[in-house]
Amino acid sequence: MSGATSGSTAVCSGSLRFWVPGRQAVAPRLEKSPVFPIGGLAPRSGLWDHVRLGQEHILLSLYLPACCAFLTHVALCVPFLLLDALASVCHRVDSWRTAGPPPSPLRWLECFWRVLFKYATTVLPVTALSQLLRSPELPERAPSCWTLCVEVGACLLLFDFFFFIWHYYIHRLPWLYRRIHRMHHQHHIPFALAAQDASSAELLSLLLLAQLSAWLLSSHPLSEVVFHLLNSWLAVEDHCGYDLPFAMHKLLPGMGGAPHHQSHHRRQNINYAPYFTHCDRLFGTYRASG
């Protein structure tokens, strides 16, 4: 068939074209394929849209920050509780210890109840009030991968600096040390759960420093969440009592890790920064662990 009448329609099916007599020609409707930008921004943005629109009432709950902080801390401590159990029967695990034997299950349990009590009586009501006063709003778009990484890194560096200043002067002022920080230093050999075994005033001040770091940098809420998760992990790792072969300070240059912080708990006048070592090096308070 060499031609077609004007009342016929060309229909496309894959790579084949055929004519249907008696129908007006209509341009074929092409479905647009989804275009995914470099770095996977579309899937992450879709996930952010789903969470923002479907779970916003949960994300803006007054009690979510304190509950998530406590549960995250406990969950991150579980692997080190297992390591403490293995250290008595496995020589390799015991060789990773930075100092002394692991704490007993009773010490873990006592520490758990102390931390839970502080969160229930102090951290929960204060963070609920803070959330109420802030009245946060969730932005429409998720941050790019680059923005998220930059904001999280900047928050960690700023928090590390704030903590160094706070920690340095709290050790230099005896009355502040006795009222705020001495409780934390009851652990001469710290363990993971003890990272938040401190006075109510200390827990609140560190929470304020973390929130202030994210607020000053105008971080996206998603970046802030990642920062708080990473901050919790680094605090647990610093107090875990193990110099693990895959620890963060062995993967990233400029970090102190558990040996660095163990030296602080032993001598108390060195290594004030929580994660990085540059502040201690600049101010002359750095001492190599070991």
PDB file of C-alpha atoms in Angstrom:
ATOM      1  CA  MET A   1       0.000   0.000   0.000  1.00  0.00           C
ATOM      2  CA  SER A   2       1.746   3.091  -1.237  1.00  0.00           C
ATOM      3  CA  GLY A   3      -0.388   5.760   0.467  1.00  0.00           C
ATOM      4  CA  ALA A   4      -3.233   6.538   2.865  1.00  0.00           C
ATOM      5  CA  THR A   5      -6.339   8.633   2.810  1.00  0.00           C
ATOM      6  CA  SER A   6      -6.560  11.876   4.777  1.00  0.00           C
ATOM      7  CA  GLY A   7      -9.035  10.248   7.187  1.00  0.00           C
ATOM      8  CA  SER A   8      -6.642   7.556   8.274  1.00  0.00           C
ATOM      9  CA  THR A   9      -4.530   7.572  11.428  1.00  0.00           C
ATOM     10  CA  ALA A  10      -0.919   6.594  11.796  1.00  0.00           C
ATOM     11  CA  VAL A  11      -0.461   4.467  14.905  1.00  0.00           C
ATOM     12  CA  CYS A  12       2.943   3.739  16.296  1.00  0.00           C
ATOM     13  CA  SER A  13       3.765   0.582  18.186  1.00  0.00           C
ATOM     14  CA  GLY A  14       7.415   0.348  19.102  1.00  0.00           C
ATOM     15  CA  SER A  15       9.305   0.669  15.834  1.00  0.00           C
ATOM     16  CA  LEU A  16       6.282  -0.351  13.670  1.00  0.00           C
ATOM     17  CA  ARG A  17       3.917   2.117  12.017  1.00  0.00           C
ATOM     18  CA  PHE A  18       0.566   1.095  10.563  1.00  0.00           C
ATOM     19  CA  TRP A  19      -2.559   2.890   9.353  1.00  0.00           C
ATOM     20  CA  VAL A  20      -6.078   2.680  10.806  1.00  0.00           C
ATOM     21  CA  PRO A  21      -8.647   3.849   8.216  1.00  0.00           C
ATOM     22  CA  GLY A  22     -11.428   6.272   9.113  1.00  0.00           C
ATOM     23  CA  ARG A  23      -9.810   8.031  12.088  1.00  0.00           C
ATOM     24  CA  GLN A  24      -8.354  11.498  12.347  1.00  0.00           C
ATOM     25  CA  ALA A  25      -4.633  11.646  12.769  1.00  0.00           C
ATOM     26  CA  VAL A  26      -3.634  12.357  16.341  1.00  0.00           C
ATOM     27  CA  ALA A  27      -0.099  13.009  17.399  1.00  0.00           C
ATOM     28  CA  PRO A  28       1.162  10.109  19.487  1.00  0.00           C
ATOM     29  CA  ARG A  29       1.429  10.852  23.226  1.00  0.00           C
ATOM     30  CA  LEU A  30       4.888  10.201  24.451  1.00  0.00           C
ATOM     31  CA  GLU A  31       5.524   9.358  28.097  1.00  0.00           C
ATOM     32  CA  LYS A  32       8.417  11.212  29.603  1.00  0.00           C
ATOM     33  CA  SER A  33      11.074   9.066  31.218  1.00  0.00           C
ATOM     34  CA  PRO A  34      12.181  10.198  34.662  1.00  0.00           C
ATOM     35  CA  VAL A  35      15.471  12.009  34.576  1.00  0.00           C
ATOM     36  CA  PHE A  36      17.709  11.413  37.564  1.00  0.00           C
ATOM     37  CA  PRO A  37      20.301  14.124  38.170  1.00  0.00           C
ATOM     38  CA  ILE A  38      23.894  13.309  38.916  1.00  0.00           C
ATOM     39  CA  GLY A  39      24.397  12.271  42.530  1.00  0.00           C
ATOM     40  CA  GLY A  40      20.957  10.701  42.962  1.00  0.00           C
ATOM     41  CA  LEU A  41      19.188  13.913  43.918  1.00  0.00           C
ATOM     42  CA  ALA A  42      15.778  12.875  42.604  1.00  0.00           C
ATOM     43  CA  PRO A  43      15.412   9.698  44.710  1.00  0.00           C
ATOM     44  CA  ARG A  44      16.561  11.564  47.825  1.00  0.00           C
ATOM     45  CA  SER A  45      14.240  14.493  47.087  1.00  0.00           C
ATOM     46  CA  GLY A  46      11.383  12.040  46.603  1.00  0.00           C
ATOM     47  CA  LEU A  47      12.148  10.462  49.953  1.00  0.00           C
ATOM     48  CA  TRP A  48      12.301  13.896  51.588  1.00  0.00           C
ATOM     49  CA  ASP A  49       8.937  14.840  50.029  1.00  0.00           C
ATOM     50  CA  HIS A  50       7.390  11.611  51.322  1.00  0.00           C
ATOM     51  CA  VAL A  51       8.693  12.172  54.842  1.00  0.00           C
ATOM     52  CA  ARG A  52       7.880  15.891  54.880  1.00  0.00           C
ATOM     53  CA  LEU A  53       4.325  15.526  53.599  1.00  0.00           C
ATOM     54  CA  GLY A  54       3.367  12.226  55.161  1.00  0.00           C
ATOM     55  CA  GLN A  55       5.161  12.286  58.508  1.00  0.00           C
ATOM     56  CA  GLU A  56       5.433  15.998  59.302  1.00  0.00           C
ATOM     57  CA  HIS A  57       3.336  15.738  62.458  1.00  0.00           C
ATOM     58  CA  ILE A  58       5.784  13.155  63.814  1.00  0.00           C
ATOM     59  CA  LEU A  59       8.893  15.090  62.781  1.00  0.00           C
ATOM     60  CA  LEU A  60       7.602  18.214  64.524  1.00  0.00           C
ATOM     61  CA  SER A  61       6.621  16.385  67.715  1.00  0.00           C
ATOM     62  CA  LEU A  62       7.754  18.112  70.906  1.00  0.00           C
ATOM     63  CA  TYR A  63       9.090  14.865  72.333  1.00  0.00           C
ATOM     64  CA  LEU A  64      10.861  13.495  69.272  1.00  0.00           C
ATOM     65  CA  PRO A  65      14.330  15.099  69.799  1.00  0.00           C
ATOM     66  CA  ALA A  66      14.846  13.765  73.340  1.00  0.00           C
ATOM     67  CA  CYS A  67      13.382  10.334  72.584  1.00  0.00           C
ATOM     68  CA  CYS A  68      15.462   9.927  69.429  1.00  0.00           C
ATOM     69  CA  ALA A  69      18.624  11.135  71.179  1.00  0.00           C
ATOM     70  CA  PHE A  70      18.243   8.649  74.030  1.00  0.00           C
ATOM     71  CA  LEU A  71      17.248   5.682  71.848  1.00  0.00           C
ATOM     72  CA  THR A  72      20.025   6.441  69.342  1.00  0.00           C
ATOM     73  CA  HIS A  73      22.597   6.604  72.130  1.00  0.00           C
ATOM     74  CA  VAL A  74      21.482   3.272  73.592  1.00  0.00           C
ATOM     75  CA  ALA A  75      21.342   1.595  70.177  1.00  0.00           C
ATOM     76  CA  LEU A  76      24.855   2.757  69.274  1.00  0.00           C
ATOM     77  CA  CYS A  77      26.152   1.383  72.590  1.00  0.00           C
ATOM     78  CA  VAL A  78      24.843  -2.158  72.005  1.00  0.00           C
ATOM     79  CA  PRO A  79      27.790  -3.298  69.802  1.00  0.00           C
ATOM     80  CA  PHE A  80      30.227  -2.228  72.532  1.00  0.00           C
ATOM     81  CA  LEU A  81      28.235  -4.073  75.182  1.00  0.00           C
ATOM     82  CA  LEU A  82      28.742  -7.197  73.066  1.00  0.00           C
ATOM     83  CA  LEU A  83      32.462  -6.400  72.749  1.00  0.00           C
ATOM     84  CA  ASP A  84      32.703  -6.086  76.549  1.00  0.00           C
ATOM     85  CA  ALA A  85      31.126  -9.539  76.860  1.00  0.00           C
ATOM     86  CA  LEU A  86      33.574 -10.968  74.305  1.00  0.00           C
ATOM     87  CA  ALA A  87      36.672  -9.306  75.771  1.00  0.00           C
ATOM     88  CA  SER A  88      36.853 -11.809  78.643  1.00  0.00           C
ATOM     89  CA  VAL A  89      36.888 -14.821  76.309  1.00  0.00           C
ATOM     90  CA  CYS A  90      38.494 -13.498  73.105  1.00  0.00           C
ATOM     91  CA  HIS A  91      42.116 -12.394  73.220  1.00  0.00           C
ATOM     92  CA  ARG A  92      41.853 -10.367  69.998  1.00  0.00           C
ATOM     93  CA  VAL A  93      38.962  -8.276  71.346  1.00  0.00           C
ATOM     94  CA  ASP A  94      40.751  -7.809  74.654  1.00  0.00           C
ATOM     95  CA  SER A  95      43.869  -6.604  72.806  1.00  0.00           C
ATOM     96  CA  TRP A  96      41.833  -3.664  71.472  1.00  0.00           C
ATOM     97  CA  ARG A  97      41.136  -2.363  74.988  1.00  0.00           C
ATOM     98  CA  THR A  98      42.686   1.046  75.655  1.00  0.00           C
ATOM     99  CA  ALA A  99      42.975   0.495  79.415  1.00  0.00           C
ATOM    100  CA  GLY A 100      41.849  -1.911  82.095  1.00  0.00           C
ATOM    101  CA  PRO A 101      39.144  -4.580  82.047  1.00  0.00           C
ATOM    102  CA  PRO A 102      35.683  -3.913  80.594  1.00  0.00           C
ATOM    103  CA  PRO A 103      32.930  -2.755  82.968  1.00  0.00           C
ATOM    104  CA  SER A 104      30.632  -5.283  84.585  1.00  0.00           C
ATOM    105  CA  PRO A 105      26.995  -5.727  83.477  1.00  0.00           C
ATOM    106  CA  LEU A 106      25.955  -4.115  86.782  1.00  0.00           C
ATOM    107  CA  ARG A 107      27.871  -0.920  85.891  1.00  0.00           C
ATOM    108  CA  TRP A 108      26.163  -0.868  82.514  1.00  0.00           C
ATOM    109  CA  LEU A 109      22.745  -1.245  84.147  1.00  0.00           C
ATOM    110  CA  GLU A 110      23.392   1.440  86.773  1.00  0.00           C
ATOM    111  CA  CYS A 111      24.640   3.824  84.080  1.00  0.00           C
ATOM    112  CA  PHE A 112      21.588   3.109  81.922  1.00  0.00           C
ATOM    113  CA  TRP A 113      19.167   4.062  84.709  1.00  0.00           C
ATOM    114  CA  ARG A 114      21.090   7.244  85.516  1.00  0.00           C
ATOM    115  CA  VAL A 115      21.063   8.403  81.891  1.00  0.00           C
ATOM    116  CA  LEU A 116      17.383   7.503  81.484  1.00  0.00           C
ATOM    117  CA  PHE A 117      16.501   9.442  84.643  1.00  0.00           C
ATOM    118  CA  LYS A 118      18.346  12.563  83.423  1.00  0.00           C
ATOM    119  CA  TYR A 119      16.622  12.415  80.051  1.00  0.00           C
ATOM    120  CA  ALA A 120      13.157  11.918  81.552  1.00  0.00           C
ATOM    121  CA  THR A 121      13.466  14.647  84.179  1.00  0.00           C
ATOM    122  CA  THR A 122      15.564  17.273  82.408  1.00  0.00           C
ATOM    123  CA  VAL A 123      16.359  16.734  78.733  1.00  0.00           C
ATOM    124  CA  LEU A 124      12.818  15.797  77.661  1.00  0.00           C
ATOM    125  CA  PRO A 125      10.994  18.828  79.129  1.00  0.00           C
ATOM    126  CA  VAL A 126      13.693  21.301  78.091  1.00  0.00           C
ATOM    127  CA  THR A 127      13.902  20.047  74.498  1.00  0.00           C
ATOM    128  CA  ALA A 128      10.092  19.989  74.277  1.00  0.00           C
ATOM    129  CA  LEU A 129      10.003  23.632  75.355  1.00  0.00           C
ATOM    130  CA  SER A 130      12.769  24.472  72.874  1.00  0.00           C
ATOM    131  CA  GLN A 131      10.875  22.750  70.068  1.00  0.00           C
ATOM    132  CA  LEU A 132       7.718  24.653  71.001  1.00  0.00           C
ATOM    133  CA  LEU A 133       9.501  28.016  70.967  1.00  0.00           C
ATOM    134  CA  ARG A 134      11.319  27.344  67.699  1.00  0.00           C
ATOM    135  CA  SER A 135       8.166  26.328  65.767  1.00  0.00           C
ATOM    136  CA  PRO A 136      10.346  24.816  63.026  1.00  0.00           C
ATOM    137  CA  GLU A 137       9.153  24.477  59.450  1.00  0.00           C
ATOM    138  CA  LEU A 138      10.362  21.827  57.050  1.00  0.00           C
ATOM    139  CA  PRO A 139      11.726  23.210  53.757  1.00  0.00           C
ATOM    140  CA  GLU A 140      10.236  21.943  50.529  1.00  0.00           C
ATOM    141  CA  ARG A 141      13.457  20.662  48.985  1.00  0.00           C
ATOM    142  CA  ALA A 142      16.111  18.282  50.237  1.00  0.00           C
ATOM    143  CA  PRO A 143      19.731  19.485  50.204  1.00  0.00           C
ATOM    144  CA  SER A 144      22.096  18.291  47.508  1.00  0.00           C
ATOM    145  CA  CYS A 145      24.645  15.643  48.461  1.00  0.00           C
ATOM    146  CA  TRP A 146      27.388  18.270  48.398  1.00  0.00           C
ATOM    147  CA  THR A 147      25.425  20.675  50.600  1.00  0.00           C
ATOM    148  CA  LEU A 148      24.603  17.926  53.078  1.00  0.00           C
ATOM    149  CA  CYS A 149      28.258  16.842  53.381  1.00  0.00           C
ATOM    150  CA  VAL A 150      29.519  20.428  53.740  1.00  0.00           C
ATOM    151  CA  GLU A 151      26.911  21.327  56.366  1.00  0.00           C
ATOM    152  CA  VAL A 152      27.501  18.172  58.415  1.00  0.00           C
ATOM    153  CA  GLY A 153      31.286  18.645  58.292  1.00  0.00           C
ATOM    154  CA  ALA A 154      30.991  22.319  59.243  1.00  0.00           C
ATOM    155  CA  CYS A 155      28.666  21.478  62.158  1.00  0.00           C
ATOM    156  CA  LEU A 156      31.122  18.901  63.484  1.00  0.00           C
ATOM    157  CA  LEU A 157      34.041  21.321  63.284  1.00  0.00           C
ATOM    158  CA  LEU A 158      32.109  24.155  64.926  1.00  0.00           C
ATOM    159  CA  PHE A 159      30.782  21.888  67.684  1.00  0.00           C
ATOM    160  CA  ASP A 160      34.305  20.547  68.267  1.00  0.00           C
ATOM    161  CA  PHE A 161      35.570  24.119  68.755  1.00  0.00           C
ATOM    162  CA  PHE A 162      32.703  25.100  71.074  1.00  0.00           C
ATOM    163  CA  PHE A 163      33.182  21.927  73.104  1.00  0.00           C
ATOM    164  CA  PHE A 164      36.925  22.528  73.392  1.00  0.00           C
ATOM    165  CA  ILE A 165      36.404  26.039  74.823  1.00  0.00           C
ATOM    166  CA  TRP A 166      33.640  24.860  77.181  1.00  0.00           C
ATOM    167  CA  HIS A 167      35.634  21.812  78.291  1.00  0.00           C
ATOM    168  CA  TYR A 168      38.865  23.750  78.803  1.00  0.00           C
ATOM    169  CA  TYR A 169      37.339  26.380  81.095  1.00  0.00           C
ATOM    170  CA  ILE A 170      35.170  23.953  83.013  1.00  0.00           C
ATOM    171  CA  HIS A 171      38.376  22.173  84.042  1.00  0.00           C
ATOM    172  CA  ARG A 172      40.048  25.498  84.881  1.00  0.00           C
ATOM    173  CA  LEU A 173      37.238  26.731  87.167  1.00  0.00           C
ATOM    174  CA  PRO A 174      37.009  24.397  90.192  1.00  0.00           C
ATOM    175  CA  TRP A 175      33.514  25.429  91.245  1.00  0.00           C
ATOM    176  CA  LEU A 176      32.173  24.737  87.729  1.00  0.00           C
ATOM    177  CA  TYR A 177      33.999  21.427  87.582  1.00  0.00           C
ATOM    178  CA  ARG A 178      32.557  20.269  90.905  1.00  0.00           C
ATOM    179  CA  ARG A 179      28.978  21.238  90.066  1.00  0.00           C
ATOM    180  CA  ILE A 180      28.832  20.264  86.411  1.00  0.00           C
ATOM    181  CA  HIS A 181      31.608  18.002  85.168  1.00  0.00           C
ATOM    182  CA  ARG A 182      32.923  15.926  88.072  1.00  0.00           C
ATOM    183  CA  MET A 183      30.157  13.333  87.756  1.00  0.00           C
ATOM    184  CA  HIS A 184      31.299  12.431  84.251  1.00  0.00           C
ATOM    185  CA  HIS A 185      34.876  11.930  85.448  1.00  0.00           C
ATOM    186  CA  GLN A 186      33.856   9.263  87.939  1.00  0.00           C
ATOM    187  CA  HIS A 187      34.641   6.977  85.010  1.00  0.00           C
ATOM    188  CA  HIS A 188      38.446   6.856  85.027  1.00  0.00           C
ATOM    189  CA  ILE A 189      38.145   4.140  82.404  1.00  0.00           C
ATOM    190  CA  PRO A 190      35.112   5.173  80.329  1.00  0.00           C
ATOM    191  CA  PHE A 191      32.806   2.853  78.421  1.00  0.00           C
ATOM    192  CA  ALA A 192      30.317   3.511  75.627  1.00  0.00           C
ATOM    193  CA  LEU A 193      27.169   4.187  77.661  1.00  0.00           C
ATOM    194  CA  ALA A 194      29.104   6.570  79.947  1.00  0.00           C
ATOM    195  CA  ALA A 195      29.390   9.083  77.094  1.00  0.00           C
ATOM    196  CA  GLN A 196      26.164  10.639  78.415  1.00  0.00           C
ATOM    197  CA  ASP A 197      26.539   9.714  82.069  1.00  0.00           C
ATOM    198  CA  ALA A 198      26.881  13.300  83.250  1.00  0.00           C
ATOM    199  CA  SER A 199      25.052  15.907  85.268  1.00  0.00           C
ATOM    200  CA  SER A 200      21.815  17.356  83.957  1.00  0.00           C
ATOM    201  CA  ALA A 201      23.526  20.718  83.494  1.00  0.00           C
ATOM    202  CA  GLU A 202      26.253  19.141  81.377  1.00  0.00           C
ATOM    203  CA  LEU A 203      23.813  17.213  79.189  1.00  0.00           C
ATOM    204  CA  LEU A 204      21.806  20.369  78.549  1.00  0.00           C
ATOM    205  CA  SER A 205      24.867  22.495  77.841  1.00  0.00           C
ATOM    206  CA  LEU A 206      26.189  19.997  75.290  1.00  0.00           C
ATOM    207  CA  LEU A 207      22.766  19.796  73.682  1.00  0.00           C
ATOM    208  CA  LEU A 208      22.725  23.579  73.451  1.00  0.00           C
ATOM    209  CA  LEU A 209      26.186  23.620  71.847  1.00  0.00           C
ATOM    210  CA  ALA A 210      25.091  21.066  69.252  1.00  0.00           C
ATOM    211  CA  GLN A 211      21.906  22.971  68.422  1.00  0.00           C
ATOM    212  CA  LEU A 212      23.795  26.260  68.347  1.00  0.00           C
ATOM    213  CA  SER A 213      26.301  24.840  65.859  1.00  0.00           C
ATOM    214  CA  ALA A 214      23.539  23.801  63.453  1.00  0.00           C
ATOM    215  CA  TRP A 215      21.605  27.036  63.988  1.00  0.00           C
ATOM    216  CA  LEU A 216      24.570  29.357  63.336  1.00  0.00           C
ATOM    217  CA  LEU A 217      25.270  27.560  60.068  1.00  0.00           C
ATOM    218  CA  SER A 218      21.587  27.621  59.026  1.00  0.00           C
ATOM    219  CA  SER A 219      21.763  23.906  58.331  1.00  0.00           C
ATOM    220  CA  HIS A 220      19.018  22.078  56.506  1.00  0.00           C
ATOM    221  CA  PRO A 221      16.963  19.863  58.893  1.00  0.00           C
ATOM    222  CA  LEU A 222      18.215  16.755  57.070  1.00  0.00           C
ATOM    223  CA  SER A 223      21.820  17.893  57.547  1.00  0.00           C
ATOM    224  CA  GLU A 224      21.066  18.594  61.201  1.00  0.00           C
ATOM    225  CA  VAL A 225      19.715  15.073  61.699  1.00  0.00           C
ATOM    226  CA  VAL A 226      22.800  13.510  60.096  1.00  0.00           C
ATOM    227  CA  PHE A 227      25.027  15.766  62.221  1.00  0.00           C
ATOM    228  CA  HIS A 228      23.322  14.684  65.454  1.00  0.00           C
ATOM    229  CA  LEU A 229      23.544  11.002  64.479  1.00  0.00           C
ATOM    230  CA  LEU A 230      27.240  11.289  63.638  1.00  0.00           C
ATOM    231  CA  ASN A 231      27.840  13.353  66.770  1.00  0.00           C
ATOM    232  CA  SER A 232      26.236  10.604  68.893  1.00  0.00           C
ATOM    233  CA  TRP A 233      28.325   7.914  67.219  1.00  0.00           C
ATOM    234  CA  LEU A 234      31.594   9.791  67.693  1.00  0.00           C
ATOM    235  CA  ALA A 235      30.803  10.433  71.370  1.00  0.00           C
ATOM    236  CA  VAL A 236      30.099   6.730  71.927  1.00  0.00           C
ATOM    237  CA  GLU A 237      33.233   5.715  70.023  1.00  0.00           C
ATOM    238  CA  ASP A 238      35.363   8.153  72.048  1.00  0.00           C
ATOM    239  CA  HIS A 239      34.197   6.572  75.311  1.00  0.00           C
ATOM    240  CA  CYS A 240      33.970   2.947  74.174  1.00  0.00           C
ATOM    241  CA  GLY A 241      37.333   1.880  75.630  1.00  0.00           C
ATOM    242  CA  TYR A 242      38.468   0.167  72.425  1.00  0.00           C
ATOM    243  CA  ASP A 243      41.070   1.189  69.868  1.00  0.00           C
ATOM    244  CA  LEU A 244      39.349  -0.590  67.008  1.00  0.00           C
ATOM    245  CA  PRO A 245      41.186  -1.175  63.712  1.00  0.00           C
ATOM    246  CA  PHE A 246      38.275   0.386  61.773  1.00  0.00           C
ATOM    247  CA  ALA A 247      37.645   3.316  64.144  1.00  0.00           C
ATOM    248  CA  MET A 248      36.999   6.769  62.696  1.00  0.00           C
ATOM    249  CA  HIS A 249      40.334   8.186  63.891  1.00  0.00           C
ATOM    250  CA  LYS A 250      42.134   5.537  61.834  1.00  0.00           C
ATOM    251  CA  LEU A 251      40.098   6.271  58.739  1.00  0.00           C
ATOM    252  CA  LEU A 252      40.164  10.081  58.849  1.00  0.00           C
ATOM    253  CA  PRO A 253      43.279  12.166  59.630  1.00  0.00           C
ATOM    254  CA  GLY A 254      43.120  14.721  62.411  1.00  0.00           C
ATOM    255  CA  MET A 255      40.796  12.776  64.703  1.00  0.00           C
ATOM    256  CA  GLY A 256      41.733  11.599  68.188  1.00  0.00           C
ATOM    257  CA  GLY A 257      39.398   8.719  68.905  1.00  0.00           C
ATOM    258  CA  ALA A 258      39.127   6.584  72.029  1.00  0.00           C
ATOM    259  CA  PRO A 259      42.867   6.611  72.921  1.00  0.00           C
ATOM    260  CA  HIS A 260      42.898  10.434  72.737  1.00  0.00           C
ATOM    261  CA  HIS A 261      39.898  10.748  75.067  1.00  0.00           C
ATOM    262  CA  GLN A 262      41.097   7.971  77.372  1.00  0.00           C
ATOM    263  CA  SER A 263      44.218  10.070  78.005  1.00  0.00           C
ATOM    264  CA  HIS A 264      41.976  12.960  79.017  1.00  0.00           C
ATOM    265  CA  HIS A 265      40.034  10.825  81.507  1.00  0.00           C
ATOM    266  CA  ARG A 266      43.309   9.588  82.968  1.00  0.00           C
ATOM    267  CA  ARG A 267      45.118  12.953  83.309  1.00  0.00           C
ATOM    268  CA  GLN A 268      42.234  15.465  82.969  1.00  0.00           C
ATOM    269  CA  ASN A 269      44.438  18.405  81.920  1.00  0.00           C
ATOM    270  CA  ILE A 270      45.086  17.417  78.301  1.00  0.00           C
ATOM    271  CA  ASN A 271      43.155  16.561  75.125  1.00  0.00           C
ATOM    272  CA  TYR A 272      40.046  18.664  75.729  1.00  0.00           C
ATOM    273  CA  ALA A 273      38.599  18.521  72.208  1.00  0.00           C
ATOM    274  CA  PRO A 274      36.080  15.713  71.697  1.00  0.00           C
ATOM    275  CA  TYR A 275      36.815  14.518  68.168  1.00  0.00           C
ATOM    276  CA  PHE A 276      39.551  16.400  66.327  1.00  0.00           C
ATOM    277  CA  THR A 277      43.042  17.235  67.560  1.00  0.00           C
ATOM    278  CA  HIS A 278      43.739  20.607  65.902  1.00  0.00           C
ATOM    279  CA  CYS A 279      42.349  22.740  68.765  1.00  0.00           C
ATOM    280  CA  ASP A 280      44.491  20.933  71.339  1.00  0.00           C
ATOM    281  CA  ARG A 281      47.534  21.288  69.086  1.00  0.00           C
ATOM    282  CA  LEU A 282      46.910  25.022  68.590  1.00  0.00           C
ATOM    283  CA  PHE A 283      46.439  25.714  72.314  1.00  0.00           C
ATOM    284  CA  GLY A 284      49.232  23.438  73.495  1.00  0.00           C
ATOM    285  CA  THR A 285      47.046  20.917  75.324  1.00  0.00           C
ATOM    286  CA  TYR A 286      47.572  17.993  72.961  1.00  0.00           C
ATOM    287  CA  ARG A 287      49.342  14.891  74.179  1.00  0.00           C
ATOM    288  CA  ALA A 288      49.736  11.757  72.131  1.00  0.00           C
ATOM    289  CA  SER A 289      47.958   8.751  73.584  1.00  0.00           C
ATOM    290  CA  GLY A 290      49.893   5.770  74.827  1.00  0.00           C
TER     291      GLY A 290
END
